[in-house]
Amino acid sequence: MMDMPIPDAMVLDRRDRIIAGLLDLLPAEAVIHDPMETRAYECDALTAYRCAPLAAVLPATTQEVAAVLRLCHAEGVKVVPRGAGTSLAGGSLPTADSIILGVARMRAVLEVDYPNRFIRVQAGMTNLSVTGAVEEDGFFYAPDPSSQLACAIAGNIGMNSGGAHCLKYGVTTNNLLGVTIVLMDGTVVELGGAHMDAPGLDLLGVVCGSEGQLGVVTEATLRILPKPEGARPVLIGFESNEVAGECVSDIIKAGVLPVAIEFMDRPCIRATEAFAKAGYPDCEALLIIEVEGSAAEIDEQMGLISQIARKHDPVELRESRSADESARIWLGRKSAFGAMGQINDYMCLDGTIPVSSLPHVLRRIGEMSRDYGLEVANVFHAGDGNMHPLILFDANKPGDLERCEQLGADILTLCVEVGGCLTGEHGVGVEKRDLMTAQYDPADLEAQLRVKDAFDPKWLLNPAKVFPLDATASRRAA
Amino acid sequence: MRVSSESELAEAIRDASGPLTVMGGGTRPVGRPVDGTPLSVAGISGIRLHEPGALTLVAAAGTPMTEIEATLAAAGQRLPFEPMDHRALLRTEGSPTIGGAVATNASGPRRVLAGACRDSLIGVRFVDGTGQIVKNGGRVMKNVTGYDLVKLMAGSHGTLGVLSEVAFKVLPRPETEATLVLHGLPAEQAVAAMSAALGSPYEVNGAAHLPDGRTLLRIEGFAASVAYRSEALARQLAEHGRADPVSAHDSVALWAGVRDVAPHLDEPGDVWRLSVKPSDAPGLAARAGGAALFDWGCGLVWLLRPEGEDLRARLGAFQGHATLVRASHETRARIAPFHPEIAPIAALSAGLRARFDPRGILNPGLMG
Ligand SMILES: Cc1cc2nc3c(=O)[nH]c(=O)nc-3n(C[C@H](O)[C@H](O)[C@H](O)COP(=O)(O)OP(=O)(O)OC[C@H]3O[C@@H](n4cnc5c(N)ncnc54)[C@H](O)[C@@H]3O)c2cc1C
């Protein structure tokens, strides 16, 4: 189980004064301090860990955010920024002595500029509503996490989130042009904007993915792209994971760059089939590959992909010919997490591996799963090696969560061993905090801590995350 | 001083007693001149890993660009960001290195669609100002483990650390390319034509406007698709005049010229680089006066100006920034080559430099 720091008793003692101070700055409905109500903020989507905050505030403007941070800075109160709370890593998990600073009320579109291809929004806007704001005019915002209906741009920037289509379009950082960010001392800073690169150091680049530890993002300028003329998936089933992996590699080597290459293994196929009845074949490995363009271009790419796939003796190859068929092909993949949730409690991992080690890693995961006696289903973005092993466990069974976490740690360590990393898109949060030393030497971590020192010298912003607690203890205590 | 391994590099920095002028091939002397002992990493060279099926390449920082490009080309691949070769513009000699491209975040015309150098960069190893070896990122293209120092190192011009190894996501080299040329558009109309092209679904990955009035739009991919998209694009741009297609061969030469700022090469004067909102570019270029080469759909403007002039004073306040790229030693010592930052950003940058390079010995003052 994850340790959290002991709450600061001096802050807890000053609770009433701090809340009174917040109430001076914000309207009463924007300051949530009733213990019954703060419970709504006790966890994010990593529900195994919970702790109600001292209070939660929901400011409506950048100025209000700055005022709250100035107060917290002066009072030495820790602040945990929060978007929609869908983090799977515990990124927005509070501590008892912290304030949750949520941007959920900041949801306005500030500017849409088609000639210059950007949109400026308040950071609480949900990911999907950004695309919603521009799609009638033929544009979209490319990063598309599966949680896009709920998650906020703020959290996407916090975690540098990805999505199914990032093989072609990149992740959040590649589509982020600028932010308005409030530093812990209340200073408001604009980084980037409608232009394409930084004048000096790329501070925007390091803010993106900093998990709410460097500042609070209140506004964002995002690149929007013209929608492709069309898109169509093909579903290909294989007898073995090795063969599916080789097929992915051959397609990439042939110069085709699909927008998405999704991979599911047998446990995952079976579970989703039972749940969503998408008509998937019962085979060892399944690929869903989507290509974009005009009808003729799609045909050409599909032809190439099918030709390569046939060399690998697929058990099934089903090209979508209509919007309806496309929806059916995606149906199973999109309901994979939901399907798992039906069977059991599950923990979703997020390691990335070099694509070439796919067969080896899947084999080892199978062995570990048997050793631990916990079932693991694999669904992931195969084009970029970002795996999502789902470990099934029973939260009501004593010891199951601990075993599940141990297996998860073993799998992520394996990802690092083969040349990959602990997290491809969900972030470190508290979940992978203590594994950071498997990927980084002390000097590597020290370099990252120095960045935090420069932005937040008092270590008040989301301080118990990302780095092992013992590595940050002296800084947090200072 | 020349080092041939990462550990030698670390030692050299640890033992340094004063400022160092860090270089790869020494072909990109950008920024305020630094009075330091030259430290070359060109000897830390060689491709460490190329996995075509995973679209990844890892190379030592001193590896020549030519070697990188040849290795990738042999597998039908390339770097996505089309890095500029600064030699002709800056009148330098030598062999550009991949580390130099990263340190300057050198990104050519394709940046408008495929992203900058920093967007393709997935891992770095570097030595900080205390001589400590640091790694960040890795060799996989999706990685959010800890802070993204990879981005921070790209474009840091050797002021935070000296790169020893860099890793990239690479892309397939397209089967062919085509360029459409529109003639005689004034800059205001050229930016409109380029915006329309970049806002179309035809994946235009080069959009430039030359001082001679030509507007270039590039499309790459499989042959049939390129043919289809160029025709569709030409139709869509009909209101801006006739769009003449040029052959793939000529297209390659045209874009190499845009990438390396060919129109300004043989002209005397300073060369400034403006990064702005595209629709602001024509107005700013007119305010500046002189010849302008517009790239990135007008997001990037290369201006030719009289020697020693402070263009920023002439332009006044604007959104974006101006970098003095080519000027005499004396001018670059007098006029800050990098756009001055507002106080809180300057404080953050200074804070980072003070922590990564506490003795202030890595290209001190180069970025301001
Ligand atoms: C079913 C499901 C599917 C998912 N699928 C994907 C997926 O496909 N790809 C993917 O990448 N992720 C996925 N996620 C994870 C999650 O949705 C993303 O991490 C998302 O970006 C979090 O956004 P949020 O608004 O909910 O952020 P939160 O959970 O509220 O916060 C996330 C992090 O960002 C920080 N933060 C929040 N707001 C700010 C701010 N204003 N300023 C600075 N920092 C801030 C927080 O402190 C925290 O560290 C999924 C989650 C679920 C539950």
PDB file of N, CA and C and ligand atoms in Angstrom, chain A residues 44-45 79-93 101-103 123-124 144-148 150-164 172 181 207 210-218 333 337 346 350 381 386 388 424-427 429 462 465, chain B residues 142, ligand 1:
ATOM      1  N   ASP A  44      -9.600  10.193  -7.103  1.00  0.00           N
ATOM      2  CA  ASP A  44      -9.865  10.293  -8.537  1.00  0.00           C
ATOM      3  C   ASP A  44     -10.211   8.893  -9.030  1.00  0.00           C
ATOM      4  N   ALA A  45      -9.865   8.551 -10.270  1.00  0.00           N
ATOM      5  CA  ALA A  45     -10.278   7.242 -10.777  1.00  0.00           C
ATOM      6  C   ALA A  45      -9.418   6.096 -10.244  1.00  0.00           C
ATOM      7  N   VAL A  79      -1.499  22.543  -2.181  1.00  0.00           N
ATOM      8  CA  VAL A  79      -2.588  22.664  -3.147  1.00  0.00           C
ATOM      9  C   VAL A  79      -2.511  21.516  -4.147  1.00  0.00           C
ATOM     10  N   VAL A  80      -3.625  20.846  -4.352  1.00  0.00           N
ATOM     11  CA  VAL A  80      -3.694  19.779  -5.346  1.00  0.00           C
ATOM     12  C   VAL A  80      -4.611  20.238  -6.485  1.00  0.00           C
ATOM     13  N   PRO A  81      -4.041  20.562  -7.655  1.00  0.00           N
ATOM     14  CA  PRO A  81      -4.884  20.972  -8.774  1.00  0.00           C
ATOM     15  C   PRO A  81      -5.714  19.797  -9.278  1.00  0.00           C
ATOM     16  N   ARG A  82      -6.914  20.102  -9.724  1.00  0.00           N
ATOM     17  CA  ARG A  82      -7.790  19.032 -10.187  1.00  0.00           C
ATOM     18  C   ARG A  82      -8.571  19.499 -11.400  1.00  0.00           C
ATOM     19  N   GLY A  83      -8.648  18.616 -12.400  1.00  0.00           N
ATOM     20  CA  GLY A  83      -9.487  18.874 -13.560  1.00  0.00           C
ATOM     21  C   GLY A  83     -10.805  18.165 -13.315  1.00  0.00           C
ATOM     22  N   ALA A  84     -10.989  17.002 -13.958  1.00  0.00           N
ATOM     23  CA  ALA A  84     -12.219  16.250 -13.783  1.00  0.00           C
ATOM     24  C   ALA A  84     -12.039  15.067 -12.837  1.00  0.00           C
ATOM     25  N   GLY A  85     -10.823  14.861 -12.364  1.00  0.00           N
ATOM     26  CA  GLY A  85     -10.596  13.760 -11.427  1.00  0.00           C
ATOM     27  C   GLY A  85     -10.686  12.381 -12.058  1.00  0.00           C
ATOM     28  N   THR A  86     -10.298  12.238 -13.313  1.00  0.00           N
ATOM     29  CA  THR A  86     -10.315  10.913 -13.953  1.00  0.00           C
ATOM     30  C   THR A  86      -8.931  10.271 -13.989  1.00  0.00           C
ATOM     31  N   SER A  87      -7.969  10.874 -13.295  1.00  0.00           N
ATOM     32  CA  SER A  87      -6.630  10.287 -13.289  1.00  0.00           C
ATOM     33  C   SER A  87      -6.666   8.853 -12.789  1.00  0.00           C
ATOM     34  N   LEU A  88      -5.952   7.988 -13.482  1.00  0.00           N
ATOM     35  CA  LEU A  88      -5.855   6.593 -13.060  1.00  0.00           C
ATOM     36  C   LEU A  88      -4.628   6.362 -12.196  1.00  0.00           C
ATOM     37  N   ALA A  89      -3.870   7.430 -11.949  1.00  0.00           N
ATOM     38  CA  ALA A  89      -2.616   7.302 -11.214  1.00  0.00           C
ATOM     39  C   ALA A  89      -2.683   7.958  -9.843  1.00  0.00           C
ATOM     40  N   GLY A  90      -3.851   8.451  -9.470  1.00  0.00           N
ATOM     41  CA  GLY A  90      -3.942   9.163  -8.195  1.00  0.00           C
ATOM     42  C   GLY A  90      -3.353  10.555  -8.258  1.00  0.00           C
ATOM     43  N   GLY A  91      -3.287  11.121  -9.459  1.00  0.00           N
ATOM     44  CA  GLY A  91      -2.682  12.447  -9.631  1.00  0.00           C
ATOM     45  C   GLY A  91      -3.417  13.527  -8.871  1.00  0.00           C
ATOM     46  N   SER A  92      -4.733  13.400  -8.747  1.00  0.00           N
ATOM     47  CA  SER A  92      -5.463  14.444  -8.029  1.00  0.00           C
ATOM     48  C   SER A  92      -5.982  13.958  -6.671  1.00  0.00           C
ATOM     49  N   LEU A  93      -5.329  12.946  -6.125  1.00  0.00           N
ATOM     50  CA  LEU A  93      -5.643  12.480  -4.765  1.00  0.00           C
ATOM     51  C   LEU A  93      -5.198  13.536  -3.749  1.00  0.00           C
ATOM     52  N   LEU A 101      -7.800  22.387  -5.673  1.00  0.00           N
ATOM     53  CA  LEU A 101      -8.136  23.553  -6.487  1.00  0.00           C
ATOM     54  C   LEU A 101      -8.658  23.025  -7.821  1.00  0.00           C
ATOM     55  N   GLY A 102      -9.969  23.037  -7.966  1.00  0.00           N
ATOM     56  CA  GLY A 102     -10.583  22.470  -9.172  1.00  0.00           C
ATOM     57  C   GLY A 102     -10.876  23.551 -10.190  1.00  0.00           C
ATOM     58  N   VAL A 103     -10.662  23.229 -11.470  1.00  0.00           N
ATOM     59  CA  VAL A 103     -10.950  24.218 -12.519  1.00  0.00           C
ATOM     60  C   VAL A 103     -12.252  23.885 -13.251  1.00  0.00           C
ATOM     61  N   ALA A 123      -9.282  26.034 -18.943  1.00  0.00           N
ATOM     62  CA  ALA A 123      -8.719  24.693 -18.819  1.00  0.00           C
ATOM     63  C   ALA A 123      -9.691  23.647 -18.282  1.00  0.00           C
ATOM     64  N   GLY A 124     -10.840  24.098 -17.749  1.00  0.00           N
ATOM     65  CA  GLY A 124     -11.791  23.121 -17.225  1.00  0.00           C
ATOM     66  C   GLY A 124     -12.667  22.495 -18.291  1.00  0.00           C
ATOM     67  N   ASP A 144      -7.118  12.184 -28.050  1.00  0.00           N
ATOM     68  CA  ASP A 144      -8.440  11.653 -27.728  1.00  0.00           C
ATOM     69  C   ASP A 144      -8.379  10.525 -26.712  1.00  0.00           C
ATOM     70  N   PRO A 145      -8.059  10.866 -25.435  1.00  0.00           N
ATOM     71  CA  PRO A 145      -8.081   9.811 -24.408  1.00  0.00           C
ATOM     72  C   PRO A 145      -9.452   9.155 -24.362  1.00  0.00           C
ATOM     73  N   SER A 146      -9.516   7.876 -24.005  1.00  0.00           N
ATOM     74  CA  SER A 146     -10.823   7.197 -23.961  1.00  0.00           C
ATOM     75  C   SER A 146     -11.744   7.855 -22.954  1.00  0.00           C
ATOM     76  N   SER A 147     -11.183   8.611 -22.022  1.00  0.00           N
ATOM     77  CA  SER A 147     -12.001   9.291 -21.015  1.00  0.00           C
ATOM     78  C   SER A 147     -12.468  10.655 -21.504  1.00  0.00           C
ATOM     79  N   GLN A 148     -12.422  10.899 -22.812  1.00  0.00           N
ATOM     80  CA  GLN A 148     -12.564  12.264 -23.325  1.00  0.00           C
ATOM     81  C   GLN A 148     -13.907  12.927 -23.050  1.00  0.00           C
ATOM     82  N   ALA A 150     -15.310  12.955 -20.198  1.00  0.00           N
ATOM     83  CA  ALA A 150     -15.251  13.500 -18.837  1.00  0.00           C
ATOM     84  C   ALA A 150     -14.004  14.320 -18.563  1.00  0.00           C
ATOM     85  N   CYS A 151     -12.865  13.905 -19.062  1.00  0.00           N
ATOM     86  CA  CYS A 151     -11.619  14.521 -18.598  1.00  0.00           C
ATOM     87  C   CYS A 151     -11.471  15.940 -19.135  1.00  0.00           C
ATOM     88  N   ALA A 152     -10.758  16.767 -18.370  1.00  0.00           N
ATOM     89  CA  ALA A 152     -10.605  18.175 -18.718  1.00  0.00           C
ATOM     90  C   ALA A 152      -9.262  18.419 -19.399  1.00  0.00           C
ATOM     91  N   ILE A 153      -9.215  19.470 -20.196  1.00  0.00           N
ATOM     92  CA  ILE A 153      -7.953  19.880 -20.824  1.00  0.00           C
ATOM     93  C   ILE A 153      -6.884  20.097 -19.743  1.00  0.00           C
ATOM     94  N   ALA A 154      -7.294  20.637 -18.590  1.00  0.00           N
ATOM     95  CA  ALA A 154      -6.344  20.860 -17.491  1.00  0.00           C
ATOM     96  C   ALA A 154      -5.630  19.565 -17.116  1.00  0.00           C
ATOM     97  N   GLY A 155      -6.421  18.491 -16.957  1.00  0.00           N
ATOM     98  CA  GLY A 155      -5.831  17.207 -16.588  1.00  0.00           C
ATOM     99  C   GLY A 155      -5.025  16.615 -17.735  1.00  0.00           C
ATOM    100  N   ASN A 156      -5.490  16.834 -18.962  1.00  0.00           N
ATOM    101  CA  ASN A 156      -4.742  16.361 -20.137  1.00  0.00           C
ATOM    102  C   ASN A 156      -3.348  16.989 -20.159  1.00  0.00           C
ATOM    103  N   ILE A 157      -3.307  18.285 -19.835  1.00  0.00           N
ATOM    104  CA  ILE A 157      -2.007  18.968 -19.807  1.00  0.00           C
ATOM    105  C   ILE A 157      -1.202  18.471 -18.610  1.00  0.00           C
ATOM    106  N   GLY A 158      -1.886  18.293 -17.484  1.00  0.00           N
ATOM    107  CA  GLY A 158      -1.202  17.787 -16.290  1.00  0.00           C
ATOM    108  C   GLY A 158      -0.511  16.462 -16.554  1.00  0.00           C
ATOM    109  N   MET A 159      -1.188  15.583 -17.305  1.00  0.00           N
ATOM    110  CA  MET A 159      -0.663  14.237 -17.528  1.00  0.00           C
ATOM    111  C   MET A 159      -0.025  14.058 -18.905  1.00  0.00           C
ATOM    112  N   ASN A 160      -0.073  15.064 -19.761  1.00  0.00           N
ATOM    113  CA  ASN A 160       0.359  14.907 -21.153  1.00  0.00           C
ATOM    114  C   ASN A 160      -0.331  13.689 -21.765  1.00  0.00           C
ATOM    115  N   SER A 161      -1.644  13.707 -21.708  1.00  0.00           N
ATOM    116  CA  SER A 161      -2.430  12.541 -22.090  1.00  0.00           C
ATOM    117  C   SER A 161      -2.339  12.213 -23.565  1.00  0.00           C
ATOM    118  N   GLY A 162      -2.549  10.941 -23.849  1.00  0.00           N
ATOM    119  CA  GLY A 162      -2.542  10.463 -25.230  1.00  0.00           C
ATOM    120  C   GLY A 162      -3.918   9.984 -25.624  1.00  0.00           C
ATOM    121  N   GLY A 163      -3.961   9.175 -26.659  1.00  0.00           N
ATOM    122  CA  GLY A 163      -5.230   8.639 -27.120  1.00  0.00           C
ATOM    123  C   GLY A 163      -4.964   7.609 -28.192  1.00  0.00           C
ATOM    124  N   ALA A 164      -6.044   7.118 -28.764  1.00  0.00           N
ATOM    125  CA  ALA A 164      -5.895   6.038 -29.743  1.00  0.00           C
ATOM    126  C   ALA A 164      -5.229   6.533 -31.026  1.00  0.00           C
ATOM    127  N   THR A 172      -0.730  15.165 -26.100  1.00  0.00           N
ATOM    128  CA  THR A 172      -1.098  16.542 -25.748  1.00  0.00           C
ATOM    129  C   THR A 172       0.028  17.529 -26.037  1.00  0.00           C
ATOM    130  N   ILE A 181      -0.661  30.045 -16.907  1.00  0.00           N
ATOM    131  CA  ILE A 181      -0.402  29.222 -15.732  1.00  0.00           C
ATOM    132  C   ILE A 181      -0.171  30.146 -14.544  1.00  0.00           C
ATOM    133  N   VAL A 207       6.176  22.102 -18.569  1.00  0.00           N
ATOM    134  CA  VAL A 207       4.928  22.222 -17.797  1.00  0.00           C
ATOM    135  C   VAL A 207       3.962  21.105 -18.190  1.00  0.00           C
ATOM    136  N   SER A 210       3.593  17.781 -16.104  1.00  0.00           N
ATOM    137  CA  SER A 210       4.235  17.956 -14.799  1.00  0.00           C
ATOM    138  C   SER A 210       3.275  17.657 -13.647  1.00  0.00           C
ATOM    139  N   GLU A 211       2.120  17.086 -13.951  1.00  0.00           N
ATOM    140  CA  GLU A 211       1.216  16.520 -12.946  1.00  0.00           C
ATOM    141  C   GLU A 211       0.826  17.502 -11.836  1.00  0.00           C
ATOM    142  N   GLY A 212       0.586  18.735 -12.253  1.00  0.00           N
ATOM    143  CA  GLY A 212       0.088  19.719 -11.297  1.00  0.00           C
ATOM    144  C   GLY A 212       1.118  20.134 -10.264  1.00  0.00           C
ATOM    145  N   GLN A 213       2.405  19.917 -10.545  1.00  0.00           N
ATOM    146  CA  GLN A 213       3.430  20.231  -9.554  1.00  0.00           C
ATOM    147  C   GLN A 213       4.164  21.535  -9.815  1.00  0.00           C
ATOM    148  N   LEU A 214       3.945  22.140 -10.992  1.00  0.00           N
ATOM    149  CA  LEU A 214       4.707  23.349 -11.315  1.00  0.00           C
ATOM    150  C   LEU A 214       3.847  24.605 -11.299  1.00  0.00           C
ATOM    151  N   GLY A 215       2.557  24.462 -11.495  1.00  0.00           N
ATOM    152  CA  GLY A 215       1.673  25.616 -11.513  1.00  0.00           C
ATOM    153  C   GLY A 215       0.271  25.149 -11.841  1.00  0.00           C
ATOM    154  N   VAL A 216      -0.694  26.065 -11.756  1.00  0.00           N
ATOM    155  CA  VAL A 216      -2.078  25.717 -12.074  1.00  0.00           C
ATOM    156  C   VAL A 216      -2.416  26.302 -13.437  1.00  0.00           C
ATOM    157  N   VAL A 217      -2.757  25.444 -14.372  1.00  0.00           N
ATOM    158  CA  VAL A 217      -3.089  25.887 -15.714  1.00  0.00           C
ATOM    159  C   VAL A 217      -4.541  26.357 -15.723  1.00  0.00           C
ATOM    160  N   THR A 218      -4.767  27.578 -16.203  1.00  0.00           N
ATOM    161  CA  THR A 218      -6.136  28.097 -16.217  1.00  0.00           C
ATOM    162  C   THR A 218      -6.681  28.277 -17.633  1.00  0.00           C
ATOM    163  N   ARG A 333     -13.393  -2.682 -28.781  1.00  0.00           N
ATOM    164  CA  ARG A 333     -12.222  -2.004 -28.230  1.00  0.00           C
ATOM    165  C   ARG A 333     -12.637  -0.902 -27.259  1.00  0.00           C
ATOM    166  N   PHE A 337     -12.620  -1.567 -21.302  1.00  0.00           N
ATOM    167  CA  PHE A 337     -12.493  -1.279 -19.873  1.00  0.00           C
ATOM    168  C   PHE A 337     -13.812  -1.558 -19.154  1.00  0.00           C
ATOM    169  N   TYR A 346     -10.615  -4.072 -11.445  1.00  0.00           N
ATOM    170  CA  TYR A 346      -9.387  -4.223 -12.225  1.00  0.00           C
ATOM    171  C   TYR A 346      -8.476  -3.043 -12.013  1.00  0.00           C
ATOM    172  N   ASP A 350      -0.055   0.888 -17.594  1.00  0.00           N
ATOM    173  CA  ASP A 350       0.133   1.816 -18.704  1.00  0.00           C
ATOM    174  C   ASP A 350       1.590   1.897 -19.166  1.00  0.00           C
ATOM    175  N   HIS A 381      -2.143   0.224 -27.424  1.00  0.00           N
ATOM    176  CA  HIS A 381      -1.812   0.949 -28.645  1.00  0.00           C
ATOM    177  C   HIS A 381      -0.522   0.334 -29.200  1.00  0.00           C
ATOM    178  N   ASN A 386       2.540   1.336 -26.333  1.00  0.00           N
ATOM    179  CA  ASN A 386       1.915   1.694 -25.061  1.00  0.00           C
ATOM    180  C   ASN A 386       0.913   0.615 -24.650  1.00  0.00           C
ATOM    181  N   HIS A 388      -1.643  -1.571 -22.092  1.00  0.00           N
ATOM    182  CA  HIS A 388      -2.561  -1.419 -20.958  1.00  0.00           C
ATOM    183  C   HIS A 388      -2.948  -2.786 -20.409  1.00  0.00           C
ATOM    184  N   GLY A 424       3.048   5.450 -20.142  1.00  0.00           N
ATOM    185  CA  GLY A 424       3.027   6.031 -21.477  1.00  0.00           C
ATOM    186  C   GLY A 424       2.082   7.205 -21.589  1.00  0.00           C
ATOM    187  N   GLU A 425       1.019   7.227 -20.748  1.00  0.00           N
ATOM    188  CA  GLU A 425       0.066   8.328 -20.865  1.00  0.00           C
ATOM    189  C   GLU A 425      -0.715   8.629 -19.586  1.00  0.00           C
ATOM    190  N   HIS A 426      -0.721   7.739 -18.613  1.00  0.00           N
ATOM    191  CA  HIS A 426      -1.546   7.999 -17.425  1.00  0.00           C
ATOM    192  C   HIS A 426      -0.835   8.820 -16.360  1.00  0.00           C
ATOM    193  N   GLY A 427       0.479   8.864 -16.426  1.00  0.00           N
ATOM    194  CA  GLY A 427       1.227   9.626 -15.436  1.00  0.00           C
ATOM    195  C   GLY A 427       1.638   8.782 -14.239  1.00  0.00           C
ATOM    196  N   GLY A 429       1.736   9.950 -10.742  1.00  0.00           N
ATOM    197  CA  GLY A 429       0.836  10.165  -9.603  1.00  0.00           C
ATOM    198  C   GLY A 429       1.399   9.584  -8.326  1.00  0.00           C
ATOM    199  N   ASN A 462       0.956  19.891  -5.089  1.00  0.00           N
ATOM    200  CA  ASN A 462       0.837  18.446  -5.287  1.00  0.00           C
ATOM    201  C   ASN A 462       2.107  17.693  -4.884  1.00  0.00           C
ATOM    202  N   LYS A 465       3.477  13.525  -4.904  1.00  0.00           N
ATOM    203  CA  LYS A 465       3.302  12.701  -6.100  1.00  0.00           C
ATOM    204  C   LYS A 465       4.613  12.575  -6.890  1.00  0.00           C
TER     205      LYS A 465
ATOM    206  N   LYS B 142       5.904   6.896 -26.496  1.00  0.00           N
ATOM    207  CA  LYS B 142       4.959   7.406 -25.501  1.00  0.00           C
ATOM    208  C   LYS B 142       5.552   7.200 -24.133  1.00  0.00           C
TER     209      LYS B 142
HETATM  210  C1  LIG C   1     -12.029   5.054 -18.283  1.00  0.00           C
HETATM  211  C2  LIG C   1     -10.779   5.859 -18.397  1.00  0.00           C
HETATM  212  C3  LIG C   1     -10.105   5.863 -19.608  1.00  0.00           C
HETATM  213  C4  LIG C   1      -8.935   6.596 -19.749  1.00  0.00           C
HETATM  214  N1  LIG C   1      -8.310   6.606 -20.954  1.00  0.00           N
HETATM  215  C5  LIG C   1      -7.186   7.338 -21.129  1.00  0.00           C
HETATM  216  C6  LIG C   1      -6.516   7.372 -22.384  1.00  0.00           C
HETATM  217  O1  LIG C   1      -6.939   6.776 -23.364  1.00  0.00           O
HETATM  218  N2  LIG C   1      -5.391   8.108 -22.480  1.00  0.00           N
HETATM  219  C7  LIG C   1      -4.886   8.818 -21.429  1.00  0.00           C
HETATM  220  O2  LIG C   1      -3.857   9.453 -21.589  1.00  0.00           O
HETATM  221  N3  LIG C   1      -5.501   8.817 -20.226  1.00  0.00           N
HETATM  222  C8  LIG C   1      -6.628   8.101 -20.040  1.00  0.00           C
HETATM  223  N4  LIG C   1      -7.253   8.095 -18.816  1.00  0.00           N
HETATM  224  C9  LIG C   1      -6.660   8.829 -17.671  1.00  0.00           C
HETATM  225  C10 LIG C   1      -7.208  10.246 -17.444  1.00  0.00           C
HETATM  226  O3  LIG C   1      -8.474  10.390 -18.024  1.00  0.00           O
HETATM  227  C11 LIG C   1      -6.261  11.299 -17.992  1.00  0.00           C
HETATM  228  O4  LIG C   1      -5.085  11.304 -17.212  1.00  0.00           O
HETATM  229  C12 LIG C   1      -6.867  12.719 -17.999  1.00  0.00           C
HETATM  230  O5  LIG C   1      -6.052  13.609 -18.714  1.00  0.00           O
HETATM  231  C13 LIG C   1      -7.086  13.283 -16.641  1.00  0.00           C
HETATM  232  O6  LIG C   1      -7.834  14.472 -16.788  1.00  0.00           O
HETATM  233  P1  LIG C   1      -8.683  15.062 -15.583  1.00  0.00           P
HETATM  234  O7  LIG C   1      -9.230  16.356 -16.014  1.00  0.00           O
HETATM  235  O8  LIG C   1      -9.632  14.082 -15.086  1.00  0.00           O
HETATM  236  O9  LIG C   1      -7.499  15.337 -14.561  1.00  0.00           O
HETATM  237  P2  LIG C   1      -7.383  15.027 -13.013  1.00  0.00           P
HETATM  238  O10 LIG C   1      -7.518  13.588 -12.749  1.00  0.00           O
HETATM  239  O11 LIG C   1      -8.237  15.951 -12.261  1.00  0.00           O
HETATM  240  O12 LIG C   1      -5.857  15.450 -12.819  1.00  0.00           O
HETATM  241  C14 LIG C   1      -4.820  14.817 -13.485  1.00  0.00           C
HETATM  242  C15 LIG C   1      -3.491  15.471 -13.120  1.00  0.00           C
HETATM  243  O13 LIG C   1      -3.430  16.771 -13.656  1.00  0.00           O
HETATM  244  C16 LIG C   1      -3.230  17.724 -12.643  1.00  0.00           C
HETATM  245  N5  LIG C   1      -4.062  18.884 -12.948  1.00  0.00           N
HETATM  246  C17 LIG C   1      -5.396  18.924 -13.038  1.00  0.00           C
HETATM  247  N6  LIG C   1      -5.813  20.164 -13.309  1.00  0.00           N
HETATM  248  C18 LIG C   1      -4.714  20.938 -13.392  1.00  0.00           C
HETATM  249  C19 LIG C   1      -4.496  22.316 -13.643  1.00  0.00           C
HETATM  250  N7  LIG C   1      -5.503  23.164 -13.834  1.00  0.00           N
HETATM  251  N8  LIG C   1      -3.234  22.773 -13.669  1.00  0.00           N
HETATM  252  C20 LIG C   1      -2.195  21.945 -13.450  1.00  0.00           C
HETATM  253  N9  LIG C   1      -2.354  20.635 -13.206  1.00  0.00           N
HETATM  254  C21 LIG C   1      -3.590  20.127 -13.174  1.00  0.00           C
HETATM  255  C22 LIG C   1      -3.678  17.025 -11.370  1.00  0.00           C
HETATM  256  O14 LIG C   1      -3.045  17.570 -10.220  1.00  0.00           O
HETATM  257  C23 LIG C   1      -3.268  15.612 -11.643  1.00  0.00           C
HETATM  258  O15 LIG C   1      -1.920  15.421 -11.342  1.00  0.00           O
HETATM  259  C24 LIG C   1      -8.429   7.345 -18.643  1.00  0.00           C
HETATM  260  C25 LIG C   1      -9.128   7.351 -17.433  1.00  0.00           C
HETATM  261  C26 LIG C   1     -10.290   6.625 -17.298  1.00  0.00           C
HETATM  262  C27 LIG C   1     -10.997   6.666 -15.988  1.00  0.00           C
END
